Amino acid sequence: MSKLPVISGAECVKALKQIDFVVDRQRGSHIVLVREDPRTTVSVPDHKELDRGTLRAIIRQVGLSVDEFIDLL
């Protein structure tokens, strides 16, 4: 398993858009993305650096492995 990179919220959103996520709404610093098939909703904080635990939780919610996510970056 690869080490998690330190990325921003914007970079995370850009990577998730590659796997059919679209920005649904934003409230404050949190961007909510949705995907239709399978129906998935994930919230990404729009911060300069995402905590490793936060990034790991986002990756787990969208059903990817760390290596698969790194390939999207």
mmCIF file with all atom_site columns, N, CA and C in Angstrom:
data_model
loop_
_atom_site.group_PDB
_atom_site.id
_atom_site.type_symbol
_atom_site.label_atom_id
_atom_site.label_alt_id
_atom_site.label_comp_id
_atom_site.label_asym_id
_atom_site.label_entity_id
_atom_site.label_seq_id
_atom_site.pdbx_PDB_ins_code
_atom_site.Cartn_x
_atom_site.Cartn_y
_atom_site.Cartn_z
_atom_site.occupancy
_atom_site.B_iso_or_equiv
_atom_site.pdbx_formal_charge
_atom_site.auth_seq_id
_atom_site.auth_comp_id
_atom_site.auth_asym_id
_atom_site.auth_atom_id
_atom_site.pdbx_PDB_model_num
ATOM 1   N N  . MET A 1 1  ? 0.846   -1.177 0.000   1.00 0.00 ? 1  MET A N  1
ATOM 2   C CA . MET A 1 1  ? 0.000   0.000  0.000   1.00 0.00 ? 1  MET A CA 1
ATOM 3   C C  . MET A 1 1  ? 0.884   1.230  0.000   1.00 0.00 ? 1  MET A C  1
ATOM 4   N N  . SER A 1 2  ? 0.580   2.171  -0.864  1.00 0.00 ? 2  SER A N  1
ATOM 5   C CA . SER A 1 2  ? 1.364   3.381  -0.989  1.00 0.00 ? 2  SER A CA 1
ATOM 6   C C  . SER A 1 2  ? 1.044   4.361  0.126   1.00 0.00 ? 2  SER A C  1
ATOM 7   N N  . LYS A 1 3  ? 1.992   5.246  0.367   1.00 0.00 ? 3  LYS A N  1
ATOM 8   C CA . LYS A 1 3  ? 1.800   6.284  1.358   1.00 0.00 ? 3  LYS A CA 1
ATOM 9   C C  . LYS A 1 3  ? 0.865   7.346  0.793   1.00 0.00 ? 3  LYS A C  1
ATOM 10  N N  . LEU A 1 4  ? -0.001  7.888  1.632   1.00 0.00 ? 4  LEU A N  1
ATOM 11  C CA . LEU A 1 4  ? -0.925  8.921  1.189   1.00 0.00 ? 4  LEU A CA 1
ATOM 12  C C  . LEU A 1 4  ? -0.183  10.207 0.869   1.00 0.00 ? 4  LEU A C  1
ATOM 13  N N  . PRO A 1 5  ? -0.487  10.818 -0.261  1.00 0.00 ? 5  PRO A N  1
ATOM 14  C CA . PRO A 1 5  ? 0.147   12.096 -0.585  1.00 0.00 ? 5  PRO A CA 1
ATOM 15  C C  . PRO A 1 5  ? -0.523  13.236 0.188   1.00 0.00 ? 5  PRO A C  1
ATOM 16  N N  . VAL A 1 6  ? 0.166   14.346 0.319   1.00 0.00 ? 6  VAL A N  1
ATOM 17  C CA . VAL A 1 6  ? -0.418  15.547 0.913   1.00 0.00 ? 6  VAL A CA 1
ATOM 18  C C  . VAL A 1 6  ? -0.940  16.381 -0.250  1.00 0.00 ? 6  VAL A C  1
ATOM 19  N N  . ILE A 1 7  ? -2.276  16.497 -0.340  1.00 0.00 ? 7  ILE A N  1
ATOM 20  C CA . ILE A 1 7  ? -2.887  17.227 -1.447  1.00 0.00 ? 7  ILE A CA 1
ATOM 21  C C  . ILE A 1 7  ? -3.910  18.217 -0.900  1.00 0.00 ? 7  ILE A C  1
ATOM 22  N N  . SER A 1 8  ? -4.337  19.130 -1.756  1.00 0.00 ? 8  SER A N  1
ATOM 23  C CA . SER A 1 8  ? -5.357  20.104 -1.372  1.00 0.00 ? 8  SER A CA 1
ATOM 24  C C  . SER A 1 8  ? -6.746  19.539 -1.669  1.00 0.00 ? 8  SER A C  1
ATOM 25  N N  . GLY A 1 9  ? -7.748  20.216 -1.150  1.00 0.00 ? 9  GLY A N  1
ATOM 26  C CA . GLY A 1 9  ? -9.119  19.816 -1.432  1.00 0.00 ? 9  GLY A CA 1
ATOM 27  C C  . GLY A 1 9  ? -9.448  19.940 -2.906  1.00 0.00 ? 9  GLY A C  1
ATOM 28  N N  . ALA A 1 10 ? -8.918  20.979 -3.555  1.00 0.00 ? 10 ALA A N  1
ATOM 29  C CA . ALA A 1 10 ? -9.170  21.187 -4.983  1.00 0.00 ? 10 ALA A CA 1
ATOM 30  C C  . ALA A 1 10 ? -8.573  20.055 -5.814  1.00 0.00 ? 10 ALA A C  1
ATOM 31  N N  . GLU A 1 11 ? -7.386  19.576 -5.444  1.00 0.00 ? 11 GLU A N  1
ATOM 32  C CA . GLU A 1 11 ? -6.764  18.458 -6.163  1.00 0.00 ? 11 GLU A CA 1
ATOM 33  C C  . GLU A 1 11 ? -7.587  17.183 -5.985  1.00 0.00 ? 11 GLU A C  1
ATOM 34  N N  . CYS A 1 12 ? -8.135  17.005 -4.795  1.00 0.00 ? 12 CYS A N  1
ATOM 35  C CA . CYS A 1 12 ? -8.973  15.836 -4.519  1.00 0.00 ? 12 CYS A CA 1
ATOM 36  C C  . CYS A 1 12 ? -10.240 15.883 -5.382  1.00 0.00 ? 12 CYS A C  1
ATOM 37  N N  . VAL A 1 13 ? -10.869 17.050 -5.460  1.00 0.00 ? 13 VAL A N  1
ATOM 38  C CA . VAL A 1 13 ? -12.077 17.206 -6.280  1.00 0.00 ? 13 VAL A CA 1
ATOM 39  C C  . VAL A 1 13 ? -11.758 16.917 -7.748  1.00 0.00 ? 13 VAL A C  1
ATOM 40  N N  . LYS A 1 14 ? -10.625 17.416 -8.223  1.00 0.00 ? 14 LYS A N  1
ATOM 41  C CA . LYS A 1 14 ? -10.212 17.197 -9.611  1.00 0.00 ? 14 LYS A CA 1
ATOM 42  C C  . LYS A 1 14 ? -10.042 15.705 -9.905  1.00 0.00 ? 14 LYS A C  1
ATOM 43  N N  . ALA A 1 15 ? -9.443  14.971 -8.954  1.00 0.00 ? 15 ALA A N  1
ATOM 44  C CA . ALA A 1 15 ? -9.255  13.531 -9.132  1.00 0.00 ? 15 ALA A CA 1
ATOM 45  C C  . ALA A 1 15 ? -10.606 12.803 -9.137  1.00 0.00 ? 15 ALA A C  1
ATOM 46  N N  . LEU A 1 16 ? -11.510 13.198 -8.239  1.00 0.00 ? 16 LEU A N  1
ATOM 47  C CA . LEU A 1 16 ? -12.808 12.530 -8.161  1.00 0.00 ? 16 LEU A CA 1
ATOM 48  C C  . LEU A 1 16 ? -13.664 12.790 -9.396  1.00 0.00 ? 16 LEU A C  1
ATOM 49  N N  . LYS A 1 17 ? -13.480 13.941 -10.034 1.00 0.00 ? 17 LYS A N  1
ATOM 50  C CA . LYS A 1 17 ? -14.232 14.236 -11.260 1.00 0.00 ? 17 LYS A CA 1
ATOM 51  C C  . LYS A 1 17 ? -13.879 13.254 -12.373 1.00 0.00 ? 17 LYS A C  1
ATOM 52  N N  . GLN A 1 18 ? -12.681 12.673 -12.320 1.00 0.00 ? 18 GLN A N  1
ATOM 53  C CA . GLN A 1 18 ? -12.265 11.709 -13.345 1.00 0.00 ? 18 GLN A CA 1
ATOM 54  C C  . GLN A 1 18 ? -13.046 10.400 -13.249 1.00 0.00 ? 18 GLN A C  1
ATOM 55  N N  . ILE A 1 19 ? -13.628 10.118 -12.087 1.00 0.00 ? 19 ILE A N  1
ATOM 56  C CA . ILE A 1 19 ? -14.410 8.879  -11.935 1.00 0.00 ? 19 ILE A CA 1
ATOM 57  C C  . ILE A 1 19 ? -15.901 9.204  -11.795 1.00 0.00 ? 19 ILE A C  1
ATOM 58  N N  . ASP A 1 20 ? -16.351 10.186 -12.580 1.00 0.00 ? 20 ASP A N  1
ATOM 59  C CA . ASP A 1 20 ? -17.775 10.522 -12.760 1.00 0.00 ? 20 ASP A CA 1
ATOM 60  C C  . ASP A 1 20 ? -18.434 11.228 -11.582 1.00 0.00 ? 20 ASP A C  1
ATOM 61  N N  . PHE A 1 21 ? -17.668 11.832 -10.682 1.00 0.00 ? 21 PHE A N  1
ATOM 62  C CA . PHE A 1 21 ? -18.270 12.657 -9.645  1.00 0.00 ? 21 PHE A CA 1
ATOM 63  C C  . PHE A 1 21 ? -18.480 14.046 -10.207 1.00 0.00 ? 21 PHE A C  1
ATOM 64  N N  . VAL A 1 22 ? -19.570 14.698 -9.812  1.00 0.00 ? 22 VAL A N  1
ATOM 65  C CA . VAL A 1 22 ? -19.836 16.074 -10.213 1.00 0.00 ? 22 VAL A CA 1
ATOM 66  C C  . VAL A 1 22 ? -20.116 16.892 -8.949  1.00 0.00 ? 22 VAL A C  1
ATOM 67  N N  . VAL A 1 23 ? -19.755 18.169 -9.002  1.00 0.00 ? 23 VAL A N  1
ATOM 68  C CA . VAL A 1 23 ? -19.995 19.050 -7.868  1.00 0.00 ? 23 VAL A CA 1
ATOM 69  C C  . VAL A 1 23 ? -21.490 19.323 -7.784  1.00 0.00 ? 23 VAL A C  1
ATOM 70  N N  . ASP A 1 24 ? -22.073 18.982 -6.641  1.00 0.00 ? 24 ASP A N  1
ATOM 71  C CA . ASP A 1 24 ? -23.503 19.179 -6.433  1.00 0.00 ? 24 ASP A CA 1
ATOM 72  C C  . ASP A 1 24 ? -23.769 20.537 -5.800  1.00 0.00 ? 24 ASP A C  1
ATOM 73  N N  . ARG A 1 25 ? -23.014 20.838 -4.749  1.00 0.00 ? 25 ARG A N  1
ATOM 74  C CA . ARG A 1 25 ? -23.195 22.114 -4.052  1.00 0.00 ? 25 ARG A CA 1
ATOM 75  C C  . ARG A 1 25 ? -21.981 22.387 -3.177  1.00 0.00 ? 25 ARG A C  1
ATOM 76  N N  . GLN A 1 26 ? -21.901 23.611 -2.687  1.00 0.00 ? 26 GLN A N  1
ATOM 77  C CA . GLN A 1 26 ? -20.840 23.977 -1.762  1.00 0.00 ? 26 GLN A CA 1
ATOM 78  C C  . GLN A 1 26 ? -21.429 24.852 -0.679  1.00 0.00 ? 26 GLN A C  1
ATOM 79  N N  . ARG A 1 27 ? -21.078 24.546 0.558   1.00 0.00 ? 27 ARG A N  1
ATOM 80  C CA . ARG A 1 27 ? -21.513 25.363 1.679   1.00 0.00 ? 27 ARG A CA 1
ATOM 81  C C  . ARG A 1 27 ? -20.286 25.674 2.507   1.00 0.00 ? 27 ARG A C  1
ATOM 82  N N  . GLY A 1 28 ? -19.908 26.921 2.530   1.00 0.00 ? 28 GLY A N  1
ATOM 83  C CA . GLY A 1 28 ? -18.684 27.295 3.228   1.00 0.00 ? 28 GLY A CA 1
ATOM 84  C C  . GLY A 1 28 ? -17.493 26.693 2.512   1.00 0.00 ? 28 GLY A C  1
ATOM 85  N N  . SER A 1 29 ? -16.659 25.979 3.268   1.00 0.00 ? 29 SER A N  1
ATOM 86  C CA . SER A 1 29 ? -15.451 25.403 2.671   1.00 0.00 ? 29 SER A CA 1
ATOM 87  C C  . SER A 1 29 ? -15.628 23.937 2.287   1.00 0.00 ? 29 SER A C  1
ATOM 88  N N  . HIS A 1 30 ? -16.846 23.412 2.349   1.00 0.00 ? 30 HIS A N  1
ATOM 89  C CA . HIS A 1 30 ? -17.066 22.005 2.024   1.00 0.00 ? 30 HIS A CA 1
ATOM 90  C C  . HIS A 1 30 ? -17.784 21.858 0.687   1.00 0.00 ? 30 HIS A C  1
ATOM 91  N N  . ILE A 1 31 ? -17.170 21.085 -0.198  1.00 0.00 ? 31 ILE A N  1
ATOM 92  C CA . ILE A 1 31 ? -17.709 20.828 -1.525  1.00 0.00 ? 31 ILE A CA 1
ATOM 93  C C  . ILE A 1 31 ? -18.353 19.442 -1.500  1.00 0.00 ? 31 ILE A C  1
ATOM 94  N N  . VAL A 1 32 ? -19.605 19.355 -1.907  1.00 0.00 ? 32 VAL A N  1
ATOM 95  C CA . VAL A 1 32 ? -20.319 18.085 -1.926  1.00 0.00 ? 32 VAL A CA 1
ATOM 96  C C  . VAL A 1 32 ? -20.372 17.588 -3.365  1.00 0.00 ? 32 VAL A C  1
ATOM 97  N N  . LEU A 1 33 ? -19.837 16.370 -3.571  1.00 0.00 ? 33 LEU A N  1
ATOM 98  C CA . LEU A 1 33 ? -19.835 15.759 -4.903  1.00 0.00 ? 33 LEU A CA 1
ATOM 99  C C  . LEU A 1 33 ? -20.750 14.552 -4.890  1.00 0.00 ? 33 LEU A C  1
ATOM 100 N N  . VAL A 1 34 ? -21.382 14.286 -6.031  1.00 0.00 ? 34 VAL A N  1
ATOM 101 C CA . VAL A 1 34 ? -22.254 13.117 -6.161  1.00 0.00 ? 34 VAL A CA 1
ATOM 102 C C  . VAL A 1 34 ? -21.906 12.353 -7.425  1.00 0.00 ? 34 VAL A C  1
ATOM 103 N N  . ARG A 1 35 ? -22.212 11.056 -7.380  1.00 0.00 ? 35 ARG A N  1
ATOM 104 C CA . ARG A 1 35 ? -22.053 10.170 -8.542  1.00 0.00 ? 35 ARG A CA 1
ATOM 105 C C  . ARG A 1 35 ? -23.335 9.358  -8.635  1.00 0.00 ? 35 ARG A C  1
ATOM 106 N N  . GLU A 1 36 ? -23.830 9.144  -9.836  1.00 0.00 ? 36 GLU A N  1
ATOM 107 C CA . GLU A 1 36 ? -25.112 8.462  -10.018 1.00 0.00 ? 36 GLU A CA 1
ATOM 108 C C  . GLU A 1 36 ? -25.012 6.941  -9.934  1.00 0.00 ? 36 GLU A C  1
ATOM 109 N N  . ASP A 1 37 ? -23.987 6.344  -10.528 1.00 0.00 ? 37 ASP A N  1
ATOM 110 C CA . ASP A 1 37 ? -23.936 4.881  -10.573 1.00 0.00 ? 37 ASP A CA 1
ATOM 111 C C  . ASP A 1 37 ? -22.592 4.360  -10.116 1.00 0.00 ? 37 ASP A C  1
ATOM 112 N N  . PRO A 1 38 ? -22.464 3.761  -8.971  1.00 0.00 ? 38 PRO A N  1
ATOM 113 C CA . PRO A 1 38 ? -23.479 3.635  -7.914  1.00 0.00 ? 38 PRO A CA 1
ATOM 114 C C  . PRO A 1 38 ? -23.663 4.964  -7.192  1.00 0.00 ? 38 PRO A C  1
ATOM 115 N N  . ARG A 1 39 ? -24.853 5.210  -6.693  1.00 0.00 ? 39 ARG A N  1
ATOM 116 C CA . ARG A 1 39 ? -25.188 6.480  -6.031  1.00 0.00 ? 39 ARG A CA 1
ATOM 117 C C  . ARG A 1 39 ? -24.281 6.677  -4.826  1.00 0.00 ? 39 ARG A C  1
ATOM 118 N N  . THR A 1 40 ? -23.454 7.721  -4.882  1.00 0.00 ? 40 THR A N  1
ATOM 119 C CA . THR A 1 40 ? -22.503 8.018  -3.819  1.00 0.00 ? 40 THR A CA 1
ATOM 120 C C  . THR A 1 40 ? -22.422 9.523  -3.626  1.00 0.00 ? 40 THR A C  1
ATOM 121 N N  . THR A 1 41 ? -22.386 9.953  -2.373  1.00 0.00 ? 41 THR A N  1
ATOM 122 C CA . THR A 1 41 ? -22.210 11.357 -2.037  1.00 0.00 ? 41 THR A CA 1
ATOM 123 C C  . THR A 1 41 ? -21.006 11.464 -1.123  1.00 0.00 ? 41 THR A C  1
ATOM 124 N N  . VAL A 1 42 ? -20.146 12.436 -1.396  1.00 0.00 ? 42 VAL A N  1
ATOM 125 C CA . VAL A 1 42 ? -18.956 12.629 -0.574  1.00 0.00 ? 42 VAL A CA 1
ATOM 126 C C  . VAL A 1 42 ? -18.711 14.123 -0.400  1.00 0.00 ? 42 VAL A C  1
ATOM 127 N N  . SER A 1 43 ? -18.279 14.508 0.796   1.00 0.00 ? 43 SER A N  1
ATOM 128 C CA . SER A 1 43 ? -17.989 15.895 1.106   1.00 0.00 ? 43 SER A CA 1
ATOM 129 C C  . SER A 1 43 ? -16.479 16.074 1.221   1.00 0.00 ? 43 SER A C  1
ATOM 130 N N  . VAL A 1 44 ? -15.948 17.064 0.505   1.00 0.00 ? 44 VAL A N  1
ATOM 131 C CA . VAL A 1 44 ? -14.507 17.322 0.504   1.00 0.00 ? 44 VAL A CA 1
ATOM 132 C C  . VAL A 1 44 ? -14.272 18.737 1.014   1.00 0.00 ? 44 VAL A C  1
ATOM 133 N N  . PRO A 1 45 ? -13.495 18.891 2.097   1.00 0.00 ? 45 PRO A N  1
ATOM 134 C CA . PRO A 1 45 ? -13.177 20.245 2.557   1.00 0.00 ? 45 PRO A CA 1
ATOM 135 C C  . PRO A 1 45 ? -12.236 20.935 1.576   1.00 0.00 ? 45 PRO A C  1
ATOM 136 N N  . ASP A 1 46 ? -12.516 22.170 1.245   1.00 0.00 ? 46 ASP A N  1
ATOM 137 C CA . ASP A 1 46 ? -11.684 22.920 0.298   1.00 0.00 ? 46 ASP A CA 1
ATOM 138 C C  . ASP A 1 46 ? -10.563 23.630 1.063   1.00 0.00 ? 46 ASP A C  1
ATOM 139 N N  . HIS A 1 47 ? -9.634  22.838 1.583   1.00 0.00 ? 47 HIS A N  1
ATOM 140 C CA . HIS A 1 47 ? -8.509  23.352 2.358   1.00 0.00 ? 47 HIS A CA 1
ATOM 141 C C  . HIS A 1 47 ? -7.225  23.238 1.544   1.00 0.00 ? 47 HIS A C  1
ATOM 142 N N  . LYS A 1 48 ? -6.200  23.976 1.960   1.00 0.00 ? 48 LYS A N  1
ATOM 143 C CA . LYS A 1 48 ? -4.911  23.917 1.259   1.00 0.00 ? 48 LYS A CA 1
ATOM 144 C C  . LYS A 1 48 ? -4.275  22.548 1.398   1.00 0.00 ? 48 LYS A C  1
ATOM 145 N N  . GLU A 1 49 ? -4.409  21.932 2.569   1.00 0.00 ? 49 GLU A N  1
ATOM 146 C CA . GLU A 1 49 ? -3.905  20.575 2.797   1.00 0.00 ? 49 GLU A CA 1
ATOM 147 C C  . GLU A 1 49 ? -4.977  19.771 3.521   1.00 0.00 ? 49 GLU A C  1
ATOM 148 N N  . LEU A 1 50 ? -5.264  18.579 3.002   1.00 0.00 ? 50 LEU A N  1
ATOM 149 C CA . LEU A 1 50 ? -6.217  17.694 3.667   1.00 0.00 ? 50 LEU A CA 1
ATOM 150 C C  . LEU A 1 50 ? -5.472  16.835 4.673   1.00 0.00 ? 50 LEU A C  1
ATOM 151 N N  . ASP A 1 51 ? -6.061  16.644 5.842   1.00 0.00 ? 51 ASP A N  1
ATOM 152 C CA . ASP A 1 51 ? -5.501  15.715 6.827   1.00 0.00 ? 51 ASP A CA 1
ATOM 153 C C  . ASP A 1 51 ? -5.435  14.329 6.214   1.00 0.00 ? 51 ASP A C  1
ATOM 154 N N  . ARG A 1 52 ? -4.462  13.550 6.624   1.00 0.00 ? 52 ARG A N  1
ATOM 155 C CA . ARG A 1 52 ? -4.344  12.193 6.077   1.00 0.00 ? 52 ARG A CA 1
ATOM 156 C C  . ARG A 1 52 ? -5.572  11.349 6.413   1.00 0.00 ? 52 ARG A C  1
ATOM 157 N N  . GLY A 1 53 ? -6.085  11.496 7.625   1.00 0.00 ? 53 GLY A N  1
ATOM 158 C CA . GLY A 1 53 ? -7.271  10.741 8.025   1.00 0.00 ? 53 GLY A CA 1
ATOM 159 C C  . GLY A 1 53 ? -8.494  11.135 7.212   1.00 0.00 ? 53 GLY A C  1
ATOM 160 N N  . THR A 1 54 ? -8.626  12.422 6.935   1.00 0.00 ? 54 THR A N  1
ATOM 161 C CA . THR A 1 54 ? -9.743  12.913 6.122   1.00 0.00 ? 54 THR A CA 1
ATOM 162 C C  . THR A 1 54 ? -9.649  12.369 4.709   1.00 0.00 ? 54 THR A C  1
ATOM 163 N N  . LEU A 1 55 ? -8.445  12.426 4.134   1.00 0.00 ? 55 LEU A N  1
ATOM 164 C CA . LEU A 1 55 ? -8.250  11.919 2.776   1.00 0.00 ? 55 LEU A CA 1
ATOM 165 C C  . LEU A 1 55 ? -8.515  10.416 2.710   1.00 0.00 ? 55 LEU A C  1
ATOM 166 N N  . ARG A 1 56 ? -8.046  9.684  3.710   1.00 0.00 ? 56 ARG A N  1
ATOM 167 C CA . ARG A 1 56 ? -8.273  8.236  3.746   1.00 0.00 ? 56 ARG A CA 1
ATOM 168 C C  . ARG A 1 56 ? -9.772  7.929  3.835   1.00 0.00 ? 56 ARG A C  1
ATOM 169 N N  . ALA A 1 57 ? -10.508 8.713  4.608   1.00 0.00 ? 57 ALA A N  1
ATOM 170 C CA . ALA A 1 57 ? -11.956 8.514  4.733   1.00 0.00 ? 57 ALA A CA 1
ATOM 171 C C  . ALA A 1 57 ? -12.666 8.788  3.406   1.00 0.00 ? 57 ALA A C  1
ATOM 172 N N  . ILE A 1 58 ? -12.236 9.833  2.698   1.00 0.00 ? 58 ILE A N  1
ATOM 173 C CA . ILE A 1 58 ? -12.831 10.156 1.392   1.00 0.00 ? 58 ILE A CA 1
ATOM 174 C C  . ILE A 1 58 ? -12.577 9.015  0.413   1.00 0.00 ? 58 ILE A C  1
ATOM 175 N N  . ILE A 1 59 ? -11.336 8.512  0.395   1.00 0.00 ? 59 ILE A N  1
ATOM 176 C CA . ILE A 1 59 ? -10.984 7.412  -0.509  1.00 0.00 ? 59 ILE A CA 1
ATOM 177 C C  . ILE A 1 59 ? -11.830 6.176  -0.194  1.00 0.00 ? 59 ILE A C  1
ATOM 178 N N  . ARG A 1 60 ? -12.015 5.891  1.076   1.00 0.00 ? 60 ARG A N  1
ATOM 179 C CA . ARG A 1 60 ? -12.815 4.734  1.490   1.00 0.00 ? 60 ARG A CA 1
ATOM 180 C C  . ARG A 1 60 ? -14.282 4.919  1.087   1.00 0.00 ? 60 ARG A C  1
ATOM 181 N N  . GLN A 1 61 ? -14.816 6.141  1.234   1.00 0.00 ? 61 GLN A N  1
ATOM 182 C CA . GLN A 1 61 ? -16.220 6.400  0.897   1.00 0.00 ? 61 GLN A CA 1
ATOM 183 C C  . GLN A 1 61 ? -16.506 6.205  -0.585  1.00 0.00 ? 61 GLN A C  1
ATOM 184 N N  . VAL A 1 62 ? -15.545 6.546  -1.433  1.00 0.00 ? 62 VAL A N  1
ATOM 185 C CA . VAL A 1 62 ? -15.784 6.413  -2.877  1.00 0.00 ? 62 VAL A CA 1
ATOM 186 C C  . VAL A 1 62 ? -15.445 5.021  -3.389  1.00 0.00 ? 62 VAL A C  1
ATOM 187 N N  . GLY A 1 63 ? -14.937 4.150  -2.522  1.00 0.00 ? 63 GLY A N  1
ATOM 188 C CA . GLY A 1 63 ? -14.710 2.758  -2.900  1.00 0.00 ? 63 GLY A CA 1
ATOM 189 C C  . GLY A 1 63 ? -13.438 2.507  -3.676  1.00 0.00 ? 63 GLY A C  1
ATOM 190 N N  . LEU A 1 64 ? -12.404 3.302  -3.432  1.00 0.00 ? 64 LEU A N  1
ATOM 191 C CA . LEU A 1 64 ? -11.121 3.109  -4.099  1.00 0.00 ? 64 LEU A CA 1
ATOM 192 C C  . LEU A 1 64 ? -10.067 2.645  -3.103  1.00 0.00 ? 64 LEU A C  1
ATOM 193 N N  . SER A 1 65 ? -8.975  2.098  -3.636  1.00 0.00 ? 65 SER A N  1
ATOM 194 C CA . SER A 1 65 ? -7.807  1.845  -2.801  1.00 0.00 ? 65 SER A CA 1
ATOM 195 C C  . SER A 1 65 ? -6.913  3.083  -2.900  1.00 0.00 ? 65 SER A C  1
ATOM 196 N N  . VAL A 1 66 ? -5.952  3.177  -2.007  1.00 0.00 ? 66 VAL A N  1
ATOM 197 C CA . VAL A 1 66 ? -5.031  4.313  -2.021  1.00 0.00 ? 66 VAL A CA 1
ATOM 198 C C  . VAL A 1 66 ? -4.272  4.354  -3.349  1.00 0.00 ? 66 VAL A C  1
ATOM 199 N N  . ASP A 1 67 ? -3.827  3.190  -3.824  1.00 0.00 ? 67 ASP A N  1
ATOM 200 C CA . ASP A 1 67 ? -3.092  3.148  -5.086  1.00 0.00 ? 67 ASP A CA 1
ATOM 201 C C  . ASP A 1 67 ? -3.950  3.614  -6.266  1.00 0.00 ? 67 ASP A C  1
ATOM 202 N N  . GLU A 1 68 ? -5.221  3.208  -6.292  1.00 0.00 ? 68 GLU A N  1
ATOM 203 C CA . GLU A 1 68 ? -6.113  3.628  -7.366  1.00 0.00 ? 68 GLU A CA 1
ATOM 204 C C  . GLU A 1 68 ? -6.313  5.141  -7.335  1.00 0.00 ? 68 GLU A C  1
ATOM 205 N N  . PHE A 1 69 ? -6.435  5.699  -6.119  1.00 0.00 ? 69 PHE A N  1
ATOM 206 C CA . PHE A 1 69 ? -6.615  7.137  -5.989  1.00 0.00 ? 69 PHE A CA 1
ATOM 207 C C  . PHE A 1 69 ? -5.368  7.885  -6.458  1.00 0.00 ? 69 PHE A C  1
ATOM 208 N N  . ILE A 1 70 ? -4.200  7.390  -6.088  1.00 0.00 ? 70 ILE A N  1
ATOM 209 C CA . ILE A 1 70 ? -2.941  8.043  -6.487  1.00 0.00 ? 70 ILE A CA 1
ATOM 210 C C  . ILE A 1 70 ? -2.813  8.043  -8.011  1.00 0.00 ? 70 ILE A C  1
ATOM 211 N N  . ASP A 1 71 ? -3.277  6.993  -8.669  1.00 0.00 ? 71 ASP A N  1
ATOM 212 C CA . ASP A 1 71 ? -3.229  6.941  -10.133 1.00 0.00 ? 71 ASP A CA 1
ATOM 213 C C  . ASP A 1 71 ? -4.086  8.029  -10.779 1.00 0.00 ? 71 ASP A C  1
ATOM 214 N N  . LEU A 1 72 ? -5.137  8.475  -10.077 1.00 0.00 ? 72 LEU A N  1
ATOM 215 C CA . LEU A 1 72 ? -6.004  9.534  -10.613 1.00 0.00 ? 72 LEU A CA 1
ATOM 216 C C  . LEU A 1 72 ? -5.366  10.917 -10.530 1.00 0.00 ? 72 LEU A C  1
ATOM 217 N N  . LEU A 1 73 ? -4.381  11.065 -9.649  1.00 0.00 ? 73 LEU A N  1
ATOM 218 C CA . LEU A 1 73 ? -3.771  12.403 -9.447  1.00 0.00 ? 73 LEU A CA 1
ATOM 219 C C  . LEU A 1 73 ? -2.897  12.811 -10.594 1.00 0.00 ? 73 LEU A C  1
#
